[in-house]
Amino acid sequence: MTSHVMPAAERKVRVNLGDRSYDILIGPGLIAAAGREIASRLKGRKMAVITDENVAPRYLEPLMASLEQSGIDAVSLVLPAGEKTKSFEHLIPVCEAILGARIERNDAVIALGGGVIGDLTGFAAGIVRRGSRFIQVPTSLLAQVDSSVGGKTGINSPHGKNLIGVFHQPDLVLADTGVLDTLSPREFRAGYAEVVKYGLIDKPAFFEWLERNWQAVFAGGPARIEAIAVSCQAKADVVAADERENGMRALLNLGHTFGHALEAATEYDSKRLVHGEGVAIGMVLAHAFSARMNLASPDDAKRVEAHLQAVGLPTRMGDIPGSLPPAERLMEAIAQDKKVKGGKLTFILTRGIGQSFVADDVPASEVLSFLEEKHPQ
Ligand SMILES: NC(=O)c1ccc[n+]([C@@H]2O[C@H](COP(=O)([O-])OP(=O)(O)OC[C@H]3O[C@@H](n4cnc5c(N)ncnc54)[C@H](O)[C@@H]3O)[C@@H](O)[C@H]2O)c1
Ligand SMILES: O=C(O)C(=O)C[C@@H](O)[C@H](O)[C@H](O)COP(=O)(O)O
Ligand SMILES: [Zn+2]
């Protein structure tokens, strides 16, 4: 008998976390192969797939068919798309869908979508039955290079981003790169900001490679897969070294203290600002602030801004449509950041391209006057 053997993933990255280690498979065709990859790793044969209204019409049916072919019985729930879905309002139906389908601890919850669906579904998986198995099938660039890896899950609060959540690692990540062609150019650019972030943290050669090869990454093909694999490996290395952000994992927050404050200030309105755009503006601000503190050359901030502008990302607060609250209000969101210790601000600052570091006890007065200077209104 001839069996139809589907191609293996083009690239594989392992996240080493002892008995909670898992694979990130990267390449085209992984949604079609999902049933086989999951059935070979997990005992459970019942799953709940959570997705959103943009992803469902394109990729839900192929995923469900693949699961069925491997003897996995699955139910699905489709949620509205956008950042506002990362809320208590939508957490409740996700938890109820998982329980209603009698997903047991050895079965699994599958997130099919971008970072919003991944963070929300991962949170639900982390709390239902005090922890259920969880599989990430990231469909946005941002989710493939960042949010599907590392186990940070959660929802937003009016007080700030991701303030309610748990660490809950997935059991498997299936990054089907074939789905990225249906992502809007704006969302592709937003995900690219997190790719650039890995270069700016500690990989100057990767940043240079991106400056030279970004058009090829945007066009698709081997350069795109290479950028995704390098990003996943970078994140896997950090997560393996500091899973719960007691130290160097905070580097992955480069640009996020400013970016998260801007997301909260725009009330998580995806029409005005999406996460990756906030990170792009935040990374430029982090480099400019480092220059202002005489830690880095202003030329580095200019170089970072030039690259992000070249790909079409916003780089300044003034690029956000509509008016922003005053700098004092942005400082309130910054004061709620999870890196704050004893009321003191922690920022990821830099000594140059690829030389980021965690700075504790950054003076709030300096940050406020910097934000007042950069504020567009
Ligand atoms: N947990 C983490 O470590 C981590 C890391 C980075 C970001 N995040 C979070 O991730 C979220 C942002 O993720 P995102 O940028 O993926 O946003 P998203 O989930 O809103 O997805 C972006 C948009 O693209 C659509 N989409 C997704 N895949 C598609 C596809 N293949 N074809 C067509 N449309 C598609 C979605 O429906 C949505 O409208 C933020 O909430 C951010 O805080 C979490
Ligand atoms: O995985 C991490 O650690 C990150 O910081 C990755 C970030 O890109 C991501 O946006 C994360 O959700 C931010 O974490 P938070 O703890 O500041 O909410
Ligand atoms: Zn991020």
PDB file of C-alpha atoms and ligand atoms in Angstrom, residues 142 146-147 162 194 197 252-254 256 260 263 275-276 279, ligand 3:
ATOM      1  CA  LEU A 142       3.894  38.666  14.386  1.00  0.00           C
ATOM      2  CA  ASP A 146       7.009  36.150  18.564  1.00  0.00           C
ATOM      3  CA  SER A 147       3.643  35.681  20.305  1.00  0.00           C
ATOM      4  CA  ASN A 162      -1.506  42.284  29.071  1.00  0.00           C
ATOM      5  CA  GLU A 194       9.149  42.380  16.095  1.00  0.00           C
ATOM      6  CA  LYS A 197      13.520  43.909  17.455  1.00  0.00           C
ATOM      7  CA  LEU A 252      12.215  41.101  24.539  1.00  0.00           C
ATOM      8  CA  ASN A 253      10.327  44.146  25.801  1.00  0.00           C
ATOM      9  CA  LEU A 254      12.515  46.549  23.789  1.00  0.00           C
ATOM     10  CA  HIS A 256       7.241  47.913  24.538  1.00  0.00           C
ATOM     11  CA  HIS A 260       2.127  49.526  25.326  1.00  0.00           C
ATOM     12  CA  GLU A 263      -1.814  51.098  22.758  1.00  0.00           C
ATOM     13  CA  HIS A 275       0.801  46.235  18.559  1.00  0.00           C
ATOM     14  CA  GLY A 276       3.681  45.983  16.085  1.00  0.00           C
ATOM     15  CA  VAL A 279       6.589  48.555  19.066  1.00  0.00           C
TER      16      VAL A 279
HETATM   17 ZN    ZN B   3       5.505  42.561  21.293  1.00  0.00          ZN
END
